[in-house]
Coordinates of N, CA and C in Angstrom, one line a residue:
M1 N 119.5 137.5 -3.0 CA 118.7 138.7 -3.1 C 117.0 138.1 -3.3
R2 N 116.1 138.9 -2.3 CA 114.9 138.6 -2.5 C 114.3 138.8 -3.6
E3 N 113.4 137.8 -4.3 CA 112.8 138.1 -5.9 C 111.2 138.6 -5.2
L4 N 111.0 139.8 -6.2 CA 109.8 140.7 -5.9 C 108.7 140.2 -6.7
T5 N 107.8 140.3 -6.1 CA 106.3 139.8 -6.6 C 105.6 141.0 -7.4
R6 N 105.3 140.7 -8.7 CA 104.6 141.7 -9.1 C 103.1 141.8 -8.7
T7 N 102.6 142.8 -8.7 CA 101.2 143.2 -8.1 C 100.3 143.9 -9.4
Y8 N 99.2 143.7 -9.0 CA 98.4 144.1 -10.3 C 97.3 145.5 -9.6
P9 N 97.2 146.6 -10.4 CA 96.6 147.6 -9.6 C 95.0 147.2 -9.5
L10 N 94.3 146.1 -10.4 CA 92.9 146.1 -10.3 C 93.0 144.5 -9.7
H11 N 93.9 144.0 -8.8 CA 93.7 143.0 -8.2 C 92.8 143.4 -6.7
G12 N 91.8 142.3 -6.4 CA 90.8 142.8 -5.6 C 89.9 143.8 -5.8
I13 N 89.8 144.1 -7.1 CA 88.6 145.0 -7.6 C 87.2 144.6 -7.0
D14 N 86.0 145.1 -7.0 CA 85.1 144.5 -6.7 C 84.4 143.7 -7.6
E15 N 84.9 142.4 -7.8 CA 84.3 141.8 -9.1 C 82.8 141.4 -9.1
S16 N 82.2 141.7 -8.2 CA 80.7 141.1 -8.3 C 80.0 142.3 -9.0
A17 N 80.7 143.6 -9.2 CA 80.2 144.7 -10.0 C 81.1 144.9 -11.3
G18 N 81.9 144.1 -11.3 CA 82.8 143.8 -12.4 C 82.2 143.6 -13.9
P19 N 83.0 143.8 -14.8 CA 82.2 143.6 -16.2 C 82.5 141.9 -16.7
G20 N 83.5 141.2 -15.7 CA 83.4 139.9 -16.0 C 82.4 139.4 -15.7
N21 N 81.3 139.7 -14.8 CA 80.3 139.2 -14.4 C 79.0 139.4 -15.0
R22 N 79.3 140.5 -16.1 CA 78.2 141.3 -16.5 C 77.5 140.3 -17.5
P23 N 76.6 140.0 -17.7 CA 75.5 139.2 -18.6 C 76.0 139.4 -20.0
A24 N 75.9 138.4 -20.8 CA 76.1 138.7 -22.3 C 75.4 139.8 -22.9
S25 N 74.0 139.8 -22.3 CA 73.2 140.6 -22.8 C 73.5 142.3 -23.0
S26 N 74.9 142.5 -22.2 CA 74.8 144.0 -22.2 C 75.8 144.2 -23.1
G27 N 76.3 143.2 -24.1 CA 76.9 143.4 -25.3 C 78.4 143.5 -25.1
V28 N 79.0 143.7 -24.1 CA 80.2 144.0 -23.8 C 81.2 143.0 -22.8
T29 N 82.4 143.0 -22.7 CA 83.3 142.3 -21.7 C 84.5 142.9 -21.7
I30 N 85.0 142.8 -20.3 CA 85.9 143.6 -20.1 C 87.1 143.1 -19.0
A31 N 88.3 142.7 -19.5 CA 89.0 142.0 -18.5 C 90.4 142.6 -18.4
E32 N 91.0 142.4 -17.4 CA 92.5 142.7 -17.3 C 93.3 141.7 -17.7
R33 N 94.4 142.1 -19.1 CA 95.1 141.3 -19.5 C 97.0 141.1 -18.7
C34 N 96.7 140.3 -17.7 CA 97.7 140.1 -16.6 C 99.1 139.6 -17.5
D35 N 98.7 138.8 -18.4 CA 99.8 138.1 -19.0 C 100.5 139.3 -19.9
I36 N 100.3 140.1 -20.1 CA 101.1 141.2 -21.2 C 101.7 142.2 -20.4
E37 N 103.1 142.2 -21.1 CA 104.0 143.1 -20.7 C 104.4 144.2 -21.4
T38 N 104.5 145.3 -21.1 CA 104.5 146.6 -22.1 C 106.0 147.2 -22.0
W39 N 106.7 147.3 -23.5 CA 107.9 147.9 -23.4 C 108.1 149.0 -24.4
Q40 N 108.5 149.9 -24.2 CA 108.6 151.1 -25.0 C 110.1 151.3 -25.6
V41 N 110.0 151.4 -27.0 CA 111.4 151.7 -27.6 C 111.3 152.8 -28.3
L42 N 112.5 153.6 -28.2 CA 112.5 155.1 -28.5 C 113.6 155.4 -29.3
A43 N 113.6 155.5 -30.5 CA 114.7 155.2 -31.5 C 115.7 156.9 -31.3
R44 N 116.8 156.8 -31.2 CA 117.6 158.0 -31.2 C 117.7 158.4 -32.3
R45 N 118.0 159.8 -32.3 CA 117.6 160.7 -33.5 C 118.2 160.2 -35.1
Y46 N 117.5 160.3 -35.9 CA 117.5 159.8 -37.4 C 117.6 158.6 -37.5
Q47 N 117.2 157.5 -36.3 CA 117.2 155.8 -36.3 C 116.2 155.4 -36.5
S48 N 115.1 156.1 -36.9 CA 113.8 155.5 -36.8 C 113.8 154.3 -37.7
D49 N 113.8 154.6 -39.2 CA 113.9 153.8 -39.9 C 114.7 152.5 -39.5
A50 N 116.1 153.0 -39.3 CA 116.9 151.8 -38.7 C 116.3 150.6 -37.5
V51 N 115.7 151.3 -36.5 CA 115.1 150.6 -35.8 C 114.1 149.7 -36.4
A52 N 113.0 150.4 -37.1 CA 111.8 149.6 -37.6 C 112.5 148.3 -38.7
N53 N 113.3 148.6 -39.4 CA 114.1 147.6 -40.2 C 114.9 146.6 -39.2
A54 N 115.6 146.8 -38.2 CA 116.2 145.9 -37.1 C 115.0 145.3 -36.8
L55 N 113.9 145.6 -36.2 CA 112.7 144.8 -35.6 C 111.7 144.4 -36.7
G56 N 111.8 144.5 -37.8 CA 110.8 143.9 -38.8 C 109.4 144.5 -38.6
I57 N 109.3 146.1 -38.1 CA 107.9 146.7 -37.7 C 107.6 147.8 -38.5
S58 N 106.5 148.5 -38.4 CA 106.0 149.3 -39.2 C 106.9 150.7 -38.4
A59 N 107.0 151.4 -39.3 CA 107.4 152.7 -38.8 C 106.3 153.9 -38.9
T60 N 105.5 153.5 -39.5 CA 104.2 154.5 -39.7 C 103.3 154.4 -38.6
P61 N 103.0 155.7 -38.0 CA 102.3 155.8 -36.4 C 100.8 155.2 -37.1
G62 N 100.6 154.6 -36.2 CA 99.0 154.0 -36.4 C 98.4 152.7 -36.9
R63 N 99.7 152.2 -37.4 CA 99.5 150.9 -38.2 C 100.2 149.8 -37.3
V64 N 99.5 149.1 -36.7 CA 100.3 147.9 -36.0 C 101.0 146.6 -36.6
T65 N 102.1 146.2 -36.2 CA 102.7 145.0 -36.8 C 102.5 143.9 -35.8
L66 N 101.9 143.1 -36.3 CA 101.8 141.5 -35.4 C 103.0 140.8 -35.8
D67 N 103.2 140.2 -34.8 CA 104.7 139.3 -34.9 C 104.2 138.1 -33.9
Y68 N 104.9 136.8 -34.2 CA 104.5 135.7 -33.5 C 104.8 135.8 -32.1
R69 N 105.9 136.8 -31.7 CA 106.4 137.4 -30.6 C 106.1 138.2 -29.8
F70 N 105.4 139.3 -30.9 CA 105.0 140.7 -29.9 C 104.3 141.5 -30.9
T71 N 103.2 142.4 -30.4 CA 102.6 143.4 -31.1 C 103.2 144.8 -31.0
A72 N 103.5 145.2 -32.0 CA 104.2 146.5 -32.3 C 103.2 147.7 -32.5
L73 N 103.0 148.6 -31.4 CA 102.3 149.8 -31.5 C 103.1 151.1 -32.2
P74 N 103.2 151.5 -33.4 CA 104.2 152.6 -33.3 C 102.9 153.9 -33.2
L75 N 103.7 154.6 -32.4 CA 102.6 156.2 -31.6 C 103.2 157.1 -32.3
A76 N 104.4 157.5 -32.4 CA 105.1 158.2 -33.2 C 106.1 158.3 -33.8
P77 N 106.6 158.9 -34.9 CA 107.8 158.3 -35.8 C 109.3 158.4 -34.6
G78 N 109.6 156.9 -34.6 CA 110.6 156.6 -33.5 C 110.3 156.2 -32.5
Y79 N 109.0 156.1 -32.1 CA 108.4 155.7 -31.0 C 107.2 154.9 -30.8
W80 N 107.4 153.4 -30.3 CA 106.5 152.3 -30.4 C 106.6 151.9 -28.9
M81 N 105.3 151.2 -28.8 CA 104.9 150.2 -27.6 C 104.6 148.7 -27.9
L82 N 105.8 148.1 -27.4 CA 105.4 146.7 -27.6 C 104.7 145.9 -26.4
L83 N 103.9 145.1 -26.8 CA 103.1 144.2 -26.0 C 103.8 142.7 -26.4
T84 N 104.1 141.8 -25.3 CA 104.3 140.9 -25.4 C 104.0 139.9 -23.9
S85 N 104.0 138.6 -24.4 CA 103.9 137.6 -23.2 C 105.2 137.0 -22.7
N86 N 106.1 137.0 -23.8 CA 107.6 136.4 -23.8 C 108.4 137.0 -22.9
G87 N 108.3 138.1 -22.2 CA 109.0 138.9 -21.4 C 110.3 138.8 -21.6
K88 N 110.9 138.8 -20.5 CA 112.8 139.2 -20.5 C 113.3 138.4 -21.4
S89 N 113.3 137.3 -22.2 CA 113.9 136.6 -23.1 C 113.9 137.6 -24.3
L90 N 112.5 137.7 -24.5 CA 112.6 138.8 -25.8 C 113.2 140.0 -25.8
M91 N 112.7 140.6 -24.7 CA 113.7 142.1 -24.6 C 115.0 142.0 -24.7
H92 N 116.0 140.7 -24.4 CA 117.2 140.7 -24.6 C 117.3 140.8 -25.9
E93 N 116.5 140.0 -26.9 CA 116.8 139.8 -28.1 C 116.7 141.4 -28.7
I94 N 115.7 142.0 -28.3 CA 115.4 143.6 -28.7 C 116.4 144.3 -28.6
N95 N 116.8 144.3 -27.2 CA 118.1 145.1 -27.0 C 119.3 144.9 -28.0
T96 N 119.5 143.5 -28.3 CA 120.5 143.3 -28.9 C 120.4 143.8 -30.4
R97 N 119.1 143.7 -31.0 CA 118.9 144.1 -32.2 C 119.0 145.5 -32.4
V98 N 118.5 146.3 -31.4 CA 118.4 148.0 -31.8 C 119.8 148.5 -30.8
D99 N 120.6 147.7 -30.4 CA 121.8 148.5 -29.6 C 122.3 149.5 -30.5
G100 N 122.5 150.7 -29.6 CA 123.1 151.7 -30.4 C 122.0 152.3 -31.2
L101 N 120.8 151.8 -31.7 CA 119.9 152.6 -32.4 C 118.8 153.3 -31.6
A102 N 118.3 152.8 -30.4 CA 117.3 153.1 -29.8 C 117.2 152.6 -28.3
Y103 N 116.4 153.3 -27.5 CA 116.5 152.7 -26.0 C 115.5 152.1 -25.7
V104 N 115.5 150.9 -25.2 CA 114.5 150.1 -24.6 C 114.0 150.2 -23.4
S105 N 112.9 150.1 -22.7 CA 112.5 150.6 -21.1 C 111.0 149.8 -21.3
D106 N 111.4 148.8 -20.0 CA 110.2 148.0 -19.4 C 109.0 149.0 -18.9
Q107 N 107.8 148.8 -19.5 CA 106.8 149.9 -19.1 C 105.7 149.1 -18.1
S108 N 105.8 147.5 -18.1 CA 104.9 146.9 -17.5 C 104.2 147.0 -16.1
H109 N 105.2 148.0 -15.2 CA 104.9 148.3 -13.9 C 104.1 149.5 -13.8
A110 N 104.2 150.4 -15.1 CA 103.4 151.5 -15.3 C 102.3 151.8 -16.2
R111 N 101.8 150.6 -16.6 CA 100.6 150.3 -17.6 C 100.1 148.9 -17.2
V112 N 98.2 149.1 -17.4 CA 97.5 148.2 -17.3 C 96.9 148.2 -18.8
V113 N 96.9 146.9 -19.1 CA 96.2 146.5 -20.6 C 94.8 145.9 -19.9
L114 N 93.7 146.4 -20.4 CA 92.6 146.1 -20.6 C 91.9 145.6 -21.7
R115 N 91.2 144.5 -21.9 CA 90.2 144.2 -23.3 C 88.9 144.5 -23.0
L116 N 88.5 145.3 -24.1 CA 86.9 145.3 -24.0 C 86.7 145.0 -25.4
S117 N 85.4 144.2 -25.2 CA 85.2 143.3 -26.5 C 83.8 143.2 -26.5
G118 N 83.4 142.8 -27.8 CA 81.8 142.5 -28.0 C 81.2 143.7 -29.1
P119 N 79.7 143.3 -29.5 CA 79.3 144.3 -30.2 C 78.8 145.5 -29.7
K120 N 79.0 145.7 -28.7 CA 78.5 147.3 -28.0 C 79.9 147.8 -27.6
A121 N 81.1 147.5 -27.7 CA 82.1 147.9 -27.4 C 82.6 149.4 -27.8
R122 N 82.2 149.3 -29.0 CA 82.4 151.0 -29.7 C 81.5 151.8 -29.2
T123 N 80.3 151.4 -28.9 CA 79.4 152.4 -28.0 C 79.6 152.9 -27.0
V124 N 80.8 151.9 -26.0 CA 80.8 152.2 -24.6 C 82.0 153.3 -24.8
L125 N 83.1 152.9 -25.7 CA 84.1 153.7 -26.1 C 83.8 155.4 -26.3
S126 N 82.9 155.2 -27.1 CA 82.3 156.3 -27.8 C 81.8 157.1 -26.7
K127 N 81.4 157.1 -25.6 CA 81.0 158.0 -24.5 C 82.1 158.7 -23.9
G128 N 83.3 158.4 -24.2 CA 84.3 158.9 -23.5 C 85.5 159.4 -24.4
C129 N 85.4 158.7 -25.7 CA 86.7 158.9 -26.5 C 86.2 160.1 -27.7
R130 N 87.4 160.7 -28.0 CA 87.5 161.5 -28.8 C 87.6 161.2 -30.5
L131 N 88.0 160.3 -30.6 CA 88.4 159.5 -31.7 C 87.1 159.1 -32.5
D132 N 87.1 158.8 -34.0 CA 85.9 158.2 -34.6 C 86.5 156.8 -34.8
L133 N 85.9 155.9 -34.1 CA 86.0 154.5 -34.0 C 85.2 153.9 -35.2
D134 N 84.6 154.4 -35.9 CA 84.0 153.6 -36.9 C 85.1 152.7 -37.6
G135 N 84.5 151.6 -38.0 CA 85.4 150.7 -38.5 C 86.1 150.7 -40.1
E136 N 85.5 151.4 -40.5 CA 86.2 151.9 -41.9 C 87.2 152.8 -41.7
I137 N 86.9 153.8 -40.6 CA 88.3 154.8 -40.3 C 89.4 154.2 -39.3
F138 N 88.9 153.5 -37.9 CA 89.7 153.2 -37.2 C 89.5 151.4 -37.4
A139 N 90.2 150.8 -38.3 CA 90.1 149.5 -38.6 C 91.1 148.6 -37.6
T140 N 90.7 147.3 -38.0 CA 91.2 146.2 -36.9 C 92.8 146.3 -37.4
D141 N 93.8 146.5 -36.4 CA 95.1 146.7 -36.4 C 95.7 148.0 -36.5
S142 N 94.5 149.0 -35.9 CA 94.7 150.4 -36.0 C 95.0 150.9 -34.5
C143 N 95.8 152.0 -34.1 CA 95.9 151.9 -33.0 C 96.2 153.6 -32.8
A144 N 96.4 154.4 -31.8 CA 96.2 155.7 -31.2 C 96.3 156.0 -29.9
Q145 N 96.6 157.1 -29.5 CA 96.8 157.6 -28.4 C 95.7 158.6 -28.5
T146 N 95.0 158.7 -27.5 CA 93.8 159.5 -27.3 C 93.4 159.8 -25.5
S147 N 92.8 160.5 -25.4 CA 92.0 160.6 -23.8 C 90.6 159.9 -23.9
I148 N 90.5 159.0 -23.2 CA 89.0 158.5 -22.9 C 88.8 158.7 -21.6
A149 N 87.6 159.5 -21.2 CA 87.2 159.5 -20.0 C 88.4 160.4 -19.2
E150 N 88.9 161.5 -19.9 CA 90.2 162.1 -19.3 C 91.4 161.3 -18.8
V151 N 91.3 160.1 -19.4 CA 92.7 159.3 -18.9 C 93.3 159.2 -20.2
S152 N 94.7 159.5 -20.5 CA 95.7 159.0 -21.4 C 95.6 157.7 -21.8
T153 N 95.0 157.3 -22.9 CA 95.0 156.0 -23.1 C 95.6 155.6 -24.7
L154 N 96.0 154.7 -24.7 CA 96.6 154.0 -26.1 C 95.7 152.6 -26.3
I155 N 95.1 152.9 -27.8 CA 94.0 152.0 -28.0 C 94.7 151.3 -29.2
H156 N 94.2 150.1 -29.1 CA 94.6 149.0 -30.1 C 93.1 148.4 -30.8
R157 N 92.8 148.6 -32.0 CA 91.5 147.7 -32.4 C 92.2 146.4 -32.7
V158 N 91.7 145.3 -31.9 CA 92.6 144.0 -32.0 C 91.8 143.2 -33.3
D159 N 90.3 143.7 -33.4 CA 89.4 142.6 -34.4 C 88.7 143.2 -34.7
D160 N 87.4 142.3 -35.8 CA 86.4 143.2 -35.9 C 84.9 142.6 -35.0
A161 N 85.2 142.3 -34.2 CA 84.5 141.7 -32.9 C 83.5 142.9 -32.5
P162 N 84.0 144.0 -32.3 CA 85.3 144.4 -32.0 C 85.7 144.2 -30.8
S163 N 87.2 144.3 -30.8 CA 87.8 144.1 -29.6 C 89.0 144.9 -29.3
Y164 N 89.1 145.7 -28.2 CA 90.1 147.0 -28.2 C 91.0 146.5 -27.1
D165 N 92.2 146.6 -27.1 CA 93.1 146.9 -25.9 C 93.5 148.0 -25.5
L166 N 92.9 148.5 -24.3 CA 93.2 149.7 -23.7 C 94.6 149.7 -23.0
I167 N 95.5 150.4 -23.0 CA 96.8 150.5 -22.3 C 96.4 152.1 -21.5
V168 N 96.5 152.0 -20.1 CA 96.4 153.1 -19.4 C 97.4 153.2 -18.2
P169 N 97.6 154.3 -17.9 CA 98.8 154.4 -16.7 C 98.0 153.9 -15.6
S170 N 99.2 153.1 -15.0 CA 98.6 151.9 -14.0 C 97.7 152.9 -12.6
G171 N 98.2 154.0 -12.6 CA 97.7 154.7 -11.3 C 96.4 155.2 -11.7
Y172 N 95.7 154.9 -12.9 CA 94.6 155.8 -13.1 C 93.4 154.1 -13.5
A173 N 94.4 152.9 -13.2 CA 93.7 151.9 -13.7 C 92.2 151.5 -12.9
C174 N 92.2 152.0 -12.0 CA 90.8 151.5 -11.0 C 89.8 152.5 -11.5
A175 N 90.0 153.5 -11.4 CA 89.2 154.7 -12.0 C 88.8 154.6 -13.5
F176 N 89.5 154.2 -14.4 CA 89.2 153.7 -16.0 C 88.3 152.7 -15.7
W177 N 88.7 151.5 -14.9 CA 88.2 150.6 -15.0 C 86.2 150.6 -14.5
H178 N 86.2 151.5 -13.2 CA 85.0 152.0 -12.8 C 84.1 152.8 -13.9
W179 N 84.9 153.3 -14.9 CA 84.4 154.3 -15.8 C 83.7 153.4 -17.0
L180 N 84.6 152.3 -17.2 CA 84.1 151.3 -18.1 C 83.0 150.6 -17.6
V181 N 82.9 150.0 -16.7 CA 81.7 149.3 -15.9 C 80.4 150.3 -16.0
M182 N 80.5 151.4 -15.7 CA 79.5 152.5 -15.7 C 78.9 152.5 -17.1
S183 N 79.8 152.9 -18.1 CA 79.4 153.3 -19.3 C 78.9 151.8 -20.0
A184 N 79.4 150.7 -19.8 CA 78.9 149.4 -20.3 C 77.5 149.1 -19.5
G185 N 77.1 149.8 -18.7 CA 76.1 149.4 -17.9 C 74.7 150.0 -18.8
G186 N 75.3 151.2 -19.3 CA 74.2 151.9 -20.0 C 74.0 151.4 -21.4
V187 N 74.6 150.6 -21.9 CA 74.2 150.0 -23.4 C 73.2 148.9 -23.6

């Protein structure tokens, strides 16, 4: 059987206009995180706490769990998005741990992860985000689902720089990338 090659929606995007080449004076950098895979975990009915215990992760929506193997973003009771660079071998272990308790689905093909960082990152996001991203309210290791520039976005505040991981549907990745670049241009 022929091996399939993974493609990235932002491959070939005009880098000359992209944030990777944006001068540091703009206060932000934007990069696609091609090393990250996304996995959805959905607990079966009444199994949310059992899944959280089996994986050693938080069941509380909005509070991120950092593990040396993955980052767990709890989105709703019994629903998590896992971010990992360990790939298929880790997911075999996760499937084994939650067997009979939850459904696990690879979402890497359907999601793009972008990292927005720098002192002006919050200013850029505030141009299209409905959440209050103030550091005291949306602290490091907080996550939420929201709409940014009319694109459904899972946002994770990674650190105090601040840096944010933005997980968007791959079909909207190019439009979202261009919105970020344009929004960063005015800061």
